[in-house]
Structures are given as C-alpha cells and as structure tokens.
XYZ file of C-alpha atoms in Angstrom:
681
model
C 0.000 0.000 0.000
C 1.351 3.411 -0.888
C 1.153 6.515 1.265
C 2.538 9.985 0.910
C 4.864 9.421 3.845
C 5.991 6.443 5.816
C 4.203 6.098 9.133
C 6.463 3.192 10.095
C 9.428 5.537 10.029
C 7.816 8.024 12.418
C 5.280 6.103 14.515
C 6.292 5.141 18.030
C 4.266 1.930 17.748
C 5.171 -1.359 16.119
C 3.030 -2.810 13.339
C 1.298 -5.119 15.828
C 0.629 -2.266 18.221
C -0.802 -0.104 15.435
C -3.066 -3.005 14.443
C -4.274 -3.283 18.057
C -4.779 0.490 18.322
C -6.844 0.511 15.117
C -8.917 -2.416 16.382
C -9.649 -0.706 19.712
C -10.704 2.469 17.944
C -12.997 0.473 15.638
C -14.699 -1.157 18.647
C -15.045 2.212 20.414
C -16.540 3.797 17.290
C -19.169 1.074 16.976
C -20.013 1.166 20.678
C -20.385 4.956 20.487
C -23.029 4.526 17.794
C -24.887 1.928 19.859
C -24.809 4.314 22.822
C -26.526 7.021 20.756
C -29.804 5.230 21.424
C -28.753 2.938 24.299
C -26.542 5.149 26.450
C -24.207 3.808 29.106
C -25.374 4.050 32.679
C -28.890 2.962 31.793
C -30.488 -0.337 32.738
C -30.496 -2.256 29.449
C -30.205 -5.982 29.085
C -26.525 -6.695 28.274
C -27.252 -9.011 25.374
C -29.611 -6.482 23.847
C -27.101 -3.701 24.443
C -24.443 -5.407 22.365
C -26.509 -6.564 19.400
C -25.523 -5.078 16.079
C -29.210 -4.807 15.276
C -29.433 -2.074 17.895
C -27.471 0.026 15.432
C -28.650 -1.284 12.126
C -32.299 -1.285 13.109
C -32.231 2.264 14.438
C -30.000 3.667 11.728
C -31.058 1.900 8.546
C -34.811 1.824 8.149
C -35.392 -0.978 10.590
C -33.463 -3.651 8.732
C -30.822 -5.738 10.443
C -27.816 -7.502 9.013
C -25.337 -10.194 9.964
C -22.467 -8.364 8.282
C -21.053 -4.882 8.684
C -20.526 -4.714 4.926
C -24.293 -5.030 4.430
C -25.175 -2.246 6.901
C -23.985 1.013 5.296
C -25.420 3.207 8.054
C -22.984 1.849 10.606
C -20.182 4.205 11.598
C -17.654 1.413 11.064
C -18.868 0.735 7.520
C -16.538 1.688 4.688
C -19.058 4.246 3.397
C -18.959 6.276 6.613
C -15.419 7.443 5.859
C -14.639 7.279 9.590
C -12.619 4.118 10.118
C -10.645 3.126 7.037
C -8.752 6.438 6.840
C -7.572 5.708 10.405
C -6.424 2.221 9.361
C -4.686 3.758 6.359
C -2.835 6.346 8.466
C -1.745 3.686 10.971
C -0.643 1.505 8.039
C -2.717 -1.436 9.177
C -2.515 -4.034 6.383
C -5.518 -3.584 4.115
C -6.235 -7.333 4.107
C -7.094 -7.002 7.826
C -9.572 -4.136 7.503
C -12.721 -6.143 6.816
C -11.934 -8.539 9.649
C -11.439 -5.691 12.114
C -14.724 -4.091 11.043
C -16.589 -7.369 11.531
C -14.932 -7.883 14.922
C -15.921 -4.374 16.028
C -19.522 -4.894 14.882
C -19.872 -8.468 16.043
C -19.740 -10.040 19.486
C -19.768 -7.957 22.709
C -16.976 -5.395 22.935
C -15.782 -6.689 26.298
C -14.823 -9.967 24.615
C -12.178 -8.187 22.522
C -11.028 -4.997 24.245
C -8.848 -6.798 26.772
C -7.156 -8.914 24.117
C -6.215 -5.888 22.000
C -4.964 -4.031 25.088
C -2.654 -6.989 25.782
C -1.337 -6.709 22.229
C -0.670 -3.033 22.796
C 1.315 -3.764 25.930
C 3.676 -6.171 24.169
C 7.025 -4.809 23.110
C 8.333 -5.472 19.619
C 11.225 -7.614 20.855
C 13.534 -5.557 18.685
C 16.311 -4.182 20.853
C 17.592 -1.971 18.086
C 18.471 1.677 18.567
C 15.293 2.666 16.712
C 13.200 0.765 19.259
C 15.042 2.497 22.086
C 14.564 5.837 20.370
C 10.815 5.226 20.051
C 10.663 4.504 23.770
C 12.500 7.742 24.541
C 10.153 9.635 22.272
C 7.108 8.090 23.986
C 8.440 9.332 27.334
C 9.152 12.790 25.941
C 5.723 13.035 24.334
C 4.030 11.918 27.544
C 5.928 14.542 29.557
C 5.014 17.225 27.071
C 1.338 16.251 27.291
C 1.496 16.321 31.105
C 2.861 19.855 31.051
C 0.322 20.937 28.455
C -2.447 19.539 30.652
C -1.086 21.457 33.619
C -0.958 24.737 31.713
C -4.548 24.190 30.555
C -5.727 23.600 34.116
C -7.974 26.125 35.744
C -6.276 28.845 37.752
C -7.667 28.410 41.308
C -7.762 32.176 41.810
C -9.509 32.716 38.487
C -11.938 29.883 39.235
C -12.831 31.366 42.622
C -13.239 34.801 41.060
C -15.658 33.376 38.493
C -17.731 31.778 41.248
C -17.906 35.035 43.176
C -18.972 36.981 40.088
C -21.622 34.396 39.278
C -22.938 34.648 42.846
C -23.164 38.431 42.440
C -25.082 37.927 39.199
C -27.498 35.531 40.942
C -28.063 38.092 43.700
C -28.781 40.828 41.159
C -31.239 38.595 39.290
C -33.037 37.572 42.460
C -33.466 41.148 43.626
C -34.767 42.125 40.187
C -37.210 39.227 39.887
C -38.343 38.590 43.465
C -41.272 41.011 43.104
C -43.079 38.045 41.586
C -43.149 35.209 44.115
C -41.892 32.636 41.593
C -38.329 33.511 42.657
C -37.101 34.041 46.204
C -35.017 37.010 47.272
C -31.419 36.464 48.355
C -32.298 36.791 52.045
C -35.049 34.173 51.722
C -32.654 31.770 50.003
C -30.024 32.197 52.722
C -32.569 31.040 55.298
C -33.515 27.929 53.317
C -31.928 24.542 54.061
C -29.493 23.404 51.338
C -31.116 21.603 48.430
C -29.971 18.384 46.877
C -30.396 17.417 43.280
C -33.118 14.970 42.400
C -32.252 12.171 40.019
C -34.966 10.863 37.768
C -33.997 7.203 37.722
C -37.210 6.349 35.928
C -36.035 8.689 33.190
C -32.762 6.869 32.793
C -30.339 9.020 34.775
C -27.901 7.605 37.296
C -26.057 9.547 39.979
C -24.092 6.521 41.156
C -20.364 7.077 41.568
C -18.498 5.519 38.729
C -17.002 2.580 40.622
C -20.455 1.255 41.401
C -21.730 1.457 37.832
C -23.563 -1.472 36.324
C -22.116 -1.409 32.822
C -18.624 -2.697 32.083
C -17.998 -0.030 29.461
C -18.170 2.650 32.175
C -15.039 1.231 33.782
C -11.406 1.168 32.706
C -10.655 -2.266 31.283
C -8.592 -4.477 33.608
C -5.889 -5.033 31.000
C -5.198 -1.278 30.790
C -3.015 -1.731 33.881
C -0.573 -3.624 31.657
C 0.074 -0.449 29.653
C 2.380 2.340 30.733
C 0.993 5.848 30.830
C 3.386 6.734 28.010
C 1.960 3.990 25.792
C -1.625 5.101 26.470
C -0.798 8.705 25.578
C 1.013 7.597 22.426
C -1.942 5.490 21.281
C -4.430 8.327 21.781
C -2.058 10.809 20.131
C -1.560 8.697 17.034
C -5.247 7.793 16.680
C -6.241 11.464 16.957
C -3.600 12.327 14.348
C -5.090 9.635 12.117
C -8.595 11.069 12.574
C -7.456 14.554 11.577
C -5.149 13.517 8.732
C -8.248 12.125 7.031
C -6.572 9.891 4.454
C -9.675 9.037 2.507
C -9.542 7.457 -0.903
C -12.112 8.106 -3.609
C -15.407 6.512 -2.618
C -18.490 7.895 -4.317
C -20.711 6.185 -1.751
C -19.011 7.885 1.195
C -21.599 9.697 3.317
C -19.106 11.869 5.188
C -19.304 15.385 3.783
C -16.396 17.287 5.322
C -12.786 17.036 6.394
C -11.726 17.815 9.929
C -12.403 16.588 13.440
C -15.631 14.606 13.181
C -17.867 14.685 16.284
C -18.238 10.884 16.070
C -14.468 10.475 16.220
C -14.334 12.585 19.383
C -17.063 10.562 21.083
C -15.239 7.316 20.222
C -12.020 8.783 21.651
C -13.914 9.599 24.866
C -14.865 5.941 25.226
C -11.361 4.732 24.363
C -9.870 7.126 26.937
C -12.318 5.685 29.496
C -11.136 2.134 28.741
C -7.519 3.293 29.093
C -8.278 5.134 32.353
C -7.003 8.417 30.925
C -8.600 11.631 32.197
C -10.360 13.631 29.516
C -8.320 16.733 30.402
C -5.239 14.811 29.290
C -6.964 13.951 26.022
C -7.710 17.657 25.546
C -4.013 18.375 26.064
C -3.258 15.790 23.363
C -5.717 17.561 21.074
C -3.865 20.823 21.573
C -0.500 19.118 20.946
C -1.744 17.656 17.667
C -3.195 21.016 16.627
C 0.108 22.738 17.341
C 2.001 20.044 15.440
C -0.244 20.422 12.433
C 0.097 24.161 12.410
C 3.872 23.916 12.666
C 3.775 21.768 9.535
C 1.453 24.254 7.863
C 3.882 27.052 8.702
C 6.712 25.153 7.092
C 4.642 24.553 3.983
C 3.563 28.182 3.911
C 7.111 29.466 4.172
C 7.982 27.558 0.994
C 5.313 29.578 -0.761
C 6.670 32.989 0.258
C 8.531 33.505 -2.999
C 5.367 33.033 -5.040
C 2.878 35.753 -5.771
C 0.131 36.229 -3.168
C -2.496 35.314 -5.734
C -0.958 31.967 -6.688
C -0.152 31.191 -3.039
C -3.753 31.872 -2.003
C -5.040 29.666 -4.822
C -2.865 26.789 -3.659
C -3.980 27.162 -0.033
C -7.601 27.051 -1.141
C -6.990 23.969 -3.282
C -5.329 22.346 -0.281
C -8.484 22.768 1.745
C -7.351 25.607 3.998
C -10.258 27.916 3.363
C -9.571 30.389 6.133
C -6.585 32.713 6.147
C -3.105 31.360 6.776
C -0.741 34.297 7.058
C 2.880 34.567 8.048
C 3.332 37.551 10.340
C 6.694 38.220 11.929
C 7.680 34.601 11.546
C 4.562 33.397 13.400
C 1.882 31.270 11.810
C -1.646 32.508 12.323
C -3.558 29.399 11.314
C -7.246 30.101 11.386
C -9.403 27.751 13.386
C -12.942 29.004 13.383
C -11.672 32.438 12.447
C -9.370 32.832 15.451
C -5.585 32.773 15.576
C -4.219 29.549 17.030
C -1.120 29.385 19.291
C 1.962 30.980 17.806
C 4.208 28.226 16.511
C 7.803 28.904 15.486
C 9.819 25.699 15.164
C 7.739 22.758 16.343
C 6.652 23.782 19.846
C 9.458 26.305 20.255
C 7.143 29.267 20.749
C 3.860 28.257 22.337
C 1.746 31.283 23.097
C 2.412 32.837 26.531
C -1.059 31.876 27.687
C -0.021 28.240 27.447
C 3.390 28.735 29.002
C 6.474 26.949 27.738
C 7.364 23.327 28.263
C 11.070 23.658 27.474
C 12.350 24.428 31.013
C 10.219 21.706 32.521
C 11.503 18.656 30.686
C 14.787 19.963 29.365
C 15.819 20.989 25.898
C 16.768 17.522 24.704
C 13.554 15.873 25.886
C 11.536 18.730 24.453
C 13.309 18.459 21.129
C 12.377 14.783 20.955
C 8.744 15.533 21.729
C 8.551 18.422 19.299
C 10.241 16.442 16.553
C 8.036 13.414 17.115
C 4.874 15.481 17.254
C 5.701 17.203 14.025
C 6.203 13.936 12.175
C 3.305 11.901 13.527
C 0.819 14.599 12.599
C 2.960 15.718 9.707
C 0.476 16.412 6.994
C -0.911 19.599 5.531
C -4.215 17.730 5.522
C -4.157 17.886 9.325
C -3.846 21.656 9.301
C -6.554 21.837 6.669
C -8.775 19.772 8.914
C -9.668 22.663 11.149
C -9.800 25.391 8.570
C -12.798 27.683 8.561
C -14.791 29.327 5.831
C -14.908 33.087 6.028
C -14.386 35.032 9.215
C -15.401 32.347 11.686
C -17.885 32.559 14.551
C -16.366 35.661 16.091
C -16.999 37.497 12.842
C -20.494 36.132 12.287
C -22.994 38.939 12.494
C -26.005 39.371 10.288
C -25.442 42.163 7.830
C -29.135 42.373 7.040
C -32.505 41.135 8.155
C -32.834 37.422 7.377
C -36.167 35.641 7.475
C -37.597 38.229 9.900
C -34.692 37.630 12.329
C -33.192 41.024 13.146
C -30.320 40.033 15.438
C -27.963 37.047 15.341
C -24.385 37.430 16.558
C -21.760 35.285 18.296
C -19.760 36.754 21.173
C -16.604 35.126 22.526
C -16.731 34.185 26.215
C -14.233 32.500 28.515
C -10.449 32.263 28.415
C -9.901 29.615 25.738
C -9.692 31.739 22.605
C -6.631 32.143 20.394
C -5.340 28.810 21.646
C -6.068 26.294 18.923
C -8.761 24.409 20.841
C -10.259 21.569 18.825
C -13.798 21.756 20.247
C -16.342 24.574 20.335
C -19.201 25.397 22.696
C -22.179 27.543 21.654
C -24.369 28.775 24.525
C -27.861 30.149 23.914
C -29.930 32.085 26.445
C -33.702 32.231 26.120
C -35.208 33.952 29.169
C -33.658 37.420 28.975
C -34.406 40.625 30.887
C -31.277 42.546 29.980
C -28.515 42.417 27.339
C -26.092 40.963 29.904
C -28.332 37.895 30.294
C -27.017 36.591 26.973
C -23.498 36.405 28.428
C -23.449 36.186 32.223
C -25.197 32.811 32.693
C -22.240 31.207 30.877
C -19.238 33.135 32.186
C -18.508 31.050 35.255
C -17.933 27.726 33.526
C -14.596 25.935 33.776
C -14.017 23.782 30.733
C -11.627 23.613 27.807
C -14.082 24.490 25.045
C -13.655 27.550 22.875
C -16.963 29.085 23.909
C -19.343 31.540 22.292
C -22.649 33.034 23.417
C -25.304 33.626 20.772
C -26.814 37.102 21.013
C -30.144 36.903 19.210
C -33.456 38.761 18.948
C -32.914 40.668 22.193
C -35.881 42.986 21.633
C -38.392 40.138 21.342
C -36.844 38.026 24.115
C -36.779 40.903 26.585
C -40.377 41.772 25.653
C -41.756 38.278 26.273
C -39.672 37.701 29.430
C -40.857 41.039 30.833
C -44.479 40.276 29.910
C -44.318 36.973 31.772
C -42.714 38.675 34.778
C -45.419 41.355 34.729
C -48.053 38.635 34.672
C -46.410 36.956 37.666
C -46.882 40.169 39.631
C -50.504 40.597 38.531
C -53.281 40.323 41.093
C -54.767 37.108 39.721
C -51.421 35.320 39.436
C -50.434 36.383 42.944
C -53.738 35.048 44.219
C -53.232 31.697 42.479
C -49.743 31.429 43.922
C -50.898 32.457 47.393
C -53.425 29.628 47.315
C -50.751 27.192 46.133
C -52.982 26.530 43.158
C -50.423 26.791 40.365
C -48.831 23.374 40.836
C -52.304 21.873 41.044
C -53.159 23.591 37.760
C -50.005 22.214 36.146
C -50.593 18.647 37.280
C -54.240 18.893 36.207
C -53.168 20.069 32.785
C -51.051 16.988 32.273
C -53.964 14.749 33.117
C -57.236 16.486 32.290
C -55.924 18.992 29.731
C -58.131 21.742 31.132
C -57.378 25.335 32.058
C -59.250 27.453 34.621
C -61.128 30.117 32.657
C -59.900 32.915 34.934
C -56.289 31.924 34.319
C -56.807 31.769 30.562
C -58.228 35.265 30.479
C -55.377 36.621 32.560
C -52.670 35.318 30.225
C -54.065 36.658 26.959
C -51.630 39.585 26.878
C -48.633 37.198 26.896
C -49.784 35.314 23.812
C -48.806 37.679 21.017
C -45.318 38.281 22.375
C -44.790 34.567 23.043
C -45.958 33.622 19.546
C -43.464 36.054 18.005
C -40.629 34.786 20.237
C -41.373 31.163 19.309
C -41.354 32.070 15.629
C -38.012 33.887 15.949
C -36.486 30.991 17.909
C -37.454 28.582 15.138
C -36.012 30.834 12.441
C -32.837 31.573 14.393
C -32.412 27.811 14.851
C -32.348 27.448 11.086
C -29.731 30.203 10.880
C -27.568 28.374 13.447
C -27.815 25.215 11.347
C -26.630 27.208 8.309
C -23.649 28.524 10.296
C -22.642 25.010 11.353
C -23.064 23.582 7.853
C -20.878 26.350 6.431
C -18.183 25.404 8.946
C -17.842 28.877 10.437
C -16.870 27.210 13.720
C -13.989 25.481 11.949
C -14.399 21.779 11.254
C -14.482 21.005 14.956
C -17.017 19.189 17.173
C -19.637 21.486 18.680
C -21.401 21.358 22.045
C -24.767 23.172 22.109
C -26.311 24.300 25.417
C -29.437 26.408 25.767
C -32.191 27.204 28.238
C -35.789 28.324 27.685
C -36.296 29.660 24.140
C -32.564 29.126 23.572
C -33.155 25.394 24.028
C -35.900 25.543 21.415
C -33.551 27.369 19.036
C -31.015 24.536 19.406
C -33.658 21.879 18.846
C -34.794 23.607 15.654
C -31.161 23.771 14.567
C -30.913 19.986 14.970
C -34.180 19.481 13.080
C -32.823 21.590 10.231
C -29.536 19.674 10.181
C -31.507 16.426 9.952
C -33.108 17.600 6.710
C -29.791 17.431 4.833
C -27.348 15.544 7.072
C -27.263 11.774 7.341
C -25.258 11.515 10.555
C -23.745 13.342 13.516
C -20.616 14.824 11.927
C -20.817 18.280 13.501
C -22.588 18.218 16.883
C -21.006 16.255 19.715
C -23.232 17.058 22.725
C -26.495 18.891 23.443
C -28.085 20.118 26.676
C -31.630 21.527 26.650
C -32.861 23.178 29.862
C -36.476 24.209 30.451
C -37.198 23.686 26.768
C -40.500 24.999 25.355
C -40.686 22.108 22.905
C -43.712 19.868 22.570
C -42.940 16.178 22.749
C -45.373 14.329 20.504
C -45.407 16.469 17.373
C -41.662 17.176 17.114
C -38.951 15.132 15.399
C -37.029 14.042 18.481
C -35.597 10.889 16.895
C -34.261 12.853 13.921
C -32.757 15.493 16.237
C -31.124 12.787 18.379
C -29.462 11.297 15.317
C -27.659 14.601 14.713
C -25.843 14.389 18.073
C -22.904 12.002 18.345
C -22.657 11.954 22.147
C -24.802 12.903 25.119
C -28.206 14.557 24.587
C -29.672 15.927 27.833
C -33.204 17.165 28.501
C -33.240 18.946 31.872
C -36.766 19.652 33.112
C -38.613 20.919 36.168
C -41.992 19.465 37.032
C -42.824 22.669 38.905
C -42.119 25.080 36.041
C -45.699 26.214 35.707
C -44.570 29.533 34.181
C -43.430 27.593 31.128
C -46.715 25.727 31.159
C -48.686 28.967 31.194
C -46.674 30.497 28.371
C -46.781 27.395 26.198
C -50.231 26.125 27.040
C -51.471 25.628 23.466
C -48.973 22.883 22.775
C -49.070 21.598 26.337
C -52.777 20.890 26.024
C -52.226 18.061 23.584
C -48.551 17.290 23.039
C -46.681 17.348 26.333
C -43.780 19.694 27.054
C -40.078 18.806 27.323
C -39.340 21.548 29.868
C -41.627 20.048 32.511
C -41.479 16.292 31.870
C -39.251 13.515 30.469
C -39.017 12.845 26.738
C -39.490 9.136 26.116
C -37.155 8.808 23.134
C -34.218 6.352 23.031
C -30.941 8.132 23.723
C -32.395 11.201 25.452
C -30.943 11.639 28.950
C -33.774 13.079 31.050
C -32.722 14.925 34.211
C -35.186 16.215 36.806
C -33.841 19.564 38.079
C -37.011 20.555 39.962
C -35.133 21.007 43.238
C -32.574 23.311 41.611
C -35.009 25.505 39.674
C -37.410 27.705 41.633
C -39.094 29.093 38.535
C -38.463 29.436 34.834
C -36.414 32.625 35.186
C -34.030 30.989 37.663
C -32.375 29.105 34.781
C -30.473 32.394 34.395
C -28.238 31.441 37.328
C -29.083 27.774 37.974
C -27.823 26.610 34.572
C -24.184 26.727 35.693
C -24.806 24.443 38.679
C -26.830 22.036 36.544
C -24.018 21.816 33.978
C -21.452 21.172 36.716
C -23.546 18.320 38.085
C -24.057 16.819 34.624
C -20.268 16.414 34.235
C -20.530 16.621 30.469
C -16.945 15.505 29.944
C -17.847 12.066 31.297
C -18.605 9.630 28.474
C -21.413 7.980 30.393
C -24.512 9.647 31.842
C -23.988 11.476 35.127
C -25.990 13.813 37.299
C -24.052 14.345 40.505
C -25.852 15.811 43.461
C -24.064 18.454 45.549
C -23.315 15.955 48.311
C -21.782 13.323 46.058
C -18.043 13.135 45.289
C -16.855 14.359 41.914
C -15.715 11.818 39.391
C -12.002 12.040 38.759
C -12.178 11.416 35.051
C-alpha cells in the first residue's frame, strides 16, 4: 500500500501495536453509535445492548444484518469514511480491515477490548536503537502532554473569582425578579436549608459514583493496567492524528461530507480514553498538541510559498483545503481555526503562546526536542492543518449584515479564556429567558471547561419583551392570588392529566400570547440560521457542544431538526443540553434530532415550572412539554432539576450548577448531586 509518507518511520508503535490500536478504535466507534440510542449508565439488558441490530435497526430503516458490509449506516462501515482512513494512516494491512470491522460490529466489545490491550502492551522484541529511540520519544511526548495539561488547568484564583462573580449575578437577578413570588429574594434563600439534586432514575439518569456502575464499558478495562501511561498517551495521540489527517480514498458512496475533526471520532475517543483510564483533560491536552504540530507543519509549507505571488499562493492554499486565512506575520503562523488565531508556533513547539506557558524548562531541551520532533512527524500532513480550517471570518466574525427571514439580530460573542489557543472543540451557549442584554453572556461566564466558547446574542428585543411580559403577569393580582393559594402546581398537574385550564387563568394570560408567539417564531427561524452557520463550517471543522435554556433550548432543537433535513449523521454536533425547553414532545422530530448528536443529549426539566406551562399552554394541552417532563425517546438523557429551579427565570443562574452536576466531559450519563463526590475522570 502506498502513502505519501511512511508512518512506520515516524510512529512510536510497532506494526502489531498499530493493528491493536486501530482495532480498539474500531470497537469504540461502533459502541459509540450503539450508545446514541442505548446510552451507558442505563439499565439495558446486556445481550440487547451489544446486538448489532441495535445500530442497524435504528440507523437503517429498521433492517438488520449479519455483516457490517451489508449495513452502510454503521459508523464502522466503509461508506462512513470514519474508520478506514484511520487504518490507512496507521498503516494497518488492508487485508485485515474487513476482519477488524466485523470484529468491532460483532460479538460484545468486552470480549475483545482486553485482548487488543494486551497486544498493545507487548514490546516489539527488537532491541535496536530505533526501538530504544521510540521509547524515549514516547516518554518525551508523555511529559510534554502532562505539562500541556497542567498549563490548561484552571487557575484556582480565576476559578474562585468566576464563582464570586456568578454569585453576584445571581443576587442581582433575584433582587430584580423577586417582586413576583416565583423567585425568592437572596435573604429568603439564605434562610432555606441546602437543596440536593433529584435524580430521575425512571427517566434513565444515574447519579451513582463511577465505581459502582452497572455497565462494564463505564469502567477502565482491567488489561489497561498492563500499559504504561506513556503507551496510552502515544496510542491516543496517534489515533487522533489519524482522525485529523483524514486519508480518505475516492469513494463515491461515502456519506461523510467534510474534512476535519468529526464529532463521532471525538465521542469514540472519549470511550477509548475511558477504557484506558485516561482523564479527559489529558486527552484535551493531546488535542492541543496535535493542533500545534499540524500548524507547525502548515507554517513550514507556507514558508515555501513565500517567494510566489500572493495570488498563486492563495489559490494553492484554497486547493489544499485551507479555506480560512493562513498568514505569516513576523515569523509566526496565524492558522485560522474558526476564524481565530491559534497558538503561535515557530519551530515545532518552540514558541507556544504565553497563555499556554512553555514546556522547554520543565523537561529539558533535549527531551523537548524529541517531543517536538516526534509530534511534528506523527501529525505531519498539511491535511491535518486543513482539517480545522474555517470558511470566512469564523464565529467571532459572524454577524447578520441584514434582516434574514424576519430575524433582526444574530451574533456570536466570545466568552471564557480559551480563545486564540487552537482548541479543537467549540461550545455555543444560547440564552432564552432574557431581561437585559447581559443575560445573553453572564449565565455562561462562570464555567470551567476547555471548550472555545461563544454566546449567541439573538433577537434581544423580542426576548426581553416576552420575558418582561411573563414577569409582569407573575406580579398581577390574579397570578399572585393563584400562587398564594398554592394553586399553580395543582393547575399544572391537572393540565397533564385532564388537559383543562381554569377560565380565569386563561383570560389573565391573553396579553402574553402575542409576544410569546413572536418569540417562538423567531427561535425557530434563528435555529435554522444556526444550522446554516454550522453547515458552512464557520466554527472550523471542529465538534460542537450546544447548550441552551428556555427559548434558547428551542432554538437549538430547531437547529438539529434543520440539520436532519440534509445531514445523514452526527458529523458536527457532539453534545447537546436543553434546559427548560419549550418544545412539545409528541409532534416534534425528536428521533431525527437525536441522530444529529454524536454523544450525550440531555433534557433537563422541572416538574414545577408552571410559568413555562402557562406560556406554552397551546402545545401543552395536547402534546406534552419537554421543559416540565421527560421525553421518552431512546438516547435522550432526562434529568429532573425541579429542586434546583425555583421558577423558569431561575435558569439564568441555575444553569451553571446544573451543567457542573451533569459532568458533560464524562462519556457515560452522570448527574451528581451536591453531596456526592466528583468523578475524577
């Protein structure tokens, strides 16, 4: 088999180890697809959980197959374009590909994972200098990743400052909204006993600490103890490089539409890291290392073009797939990822941006040189740099120049500290209950994660109008009387059963209707705009996490529905969290939306959110409502946050705590109450 460069000359792994690494990734990829509709942490029958038909039946019109080759909707099928390019990069012999695909899609994963881990742990038996050099390079790479992880870690002072600012924001919101008795004032809250999170086990959520889980795939595999930390890091590094290098051959039946970091690849890597007992923060450090390596290569390639005219150079960059700008400025590469400058790379890792620190003094110049050299060769392909190119100006430059489909305002604003750092995953946060311009930003500012995060600022005039109208209604005489009598929860529970509204309540909410109808319409249209942004790749070809509350959750759902109209699989969106979503259950395309999300899909609801029920009563009467009850669709993780949400407007400040307790970086489903220990990975 011919390749543009020899992996065997640069890989730290032997041929057998690369075969085992490819096999493990194939198994993880298939399991990740199964878990789309049968997530880990849920009480499924083990035999049913592992059947291939659980994928083929839910992903290919209900038909099942005894062979991967006959089930083209499987992620491990040749037509997906996900697995064979990885085999090709790792230089796994092509005669073995079909067998590995059938193994991954066949008998239970636990029957094979241990065996391939044992293969990975075996040394080549070749005591040559090259073998010794590979071992030294593994150690150097591992040290470099450790330091990168440390530099990415949250600053304790900064983290504490964020918490204090978020507490101030909560206090401000409470004082502003406590005139209506849906939300308590700060003094009332301080006198309340501490609340604990409620876990809706009937809705398939588990809060059990990881070591008491009931599914083997939630645990590191026993055989991982046979592998050194250096070997684990090397395996993940090389597989990620293979995913980004994207060595696809011509296949007209391939369903994968774009180059780059596919969301399904990232979900499979999450599962593989779990089996290897590697913390996800370390995997994120590996992502950054690979990104830096790729951009160093791109810089080298770009410098060769300096003598050519700008026009011809630009044409070649475009042909090579780098659609964003790649400019040499003062010897520093500004490789565009989602429209933002990545870390400054001089020679290899010689000049990491100051925000990341430098790893040279930590492991010594010689060890660093080995790591930098190795990193540059393993990921050494312009195709890797092209993988996270972006079309146009990127998210930070995305602002509507004109009115589009009656949507007047649609703009992304950068939040958090992770910009200009070459991050390979993006978070888009969408507010929906908004009383002030700052409510688009402040609910999301206190988060500590490694995503490159953006807040969507949309239709502020309409959102503020409807939120204010609802708040005014809450302070009206009739609403206050209903609340004083404790009648609102009775009304809500009656609605779900008898589908009847008290006439006096109906009359009192008429003035909300017109504003709510407009806001719903704008949310649906803005959702379509978000789908267009993602399809154009303005975020860079990187996995996206979407989180939204209230009308923002509806916007995200409509985005997923729109994606499902043209997309066949979950290439773009990795994770979704909907909180207090005004989305009816029975007449919406939940299954289609779920198929657009490669990893976790969370519906957080409050059974006491009668404000949402009042505002959305037309749909509630007949179709159910996701914001106040579970959604019975395979693969939706329903979380009851009733004890954390006093009223609909409290999502403004409660969202951060809910996200912390969801532990989104865990592969499996988690909702950790405040009194439970944090998971360490």
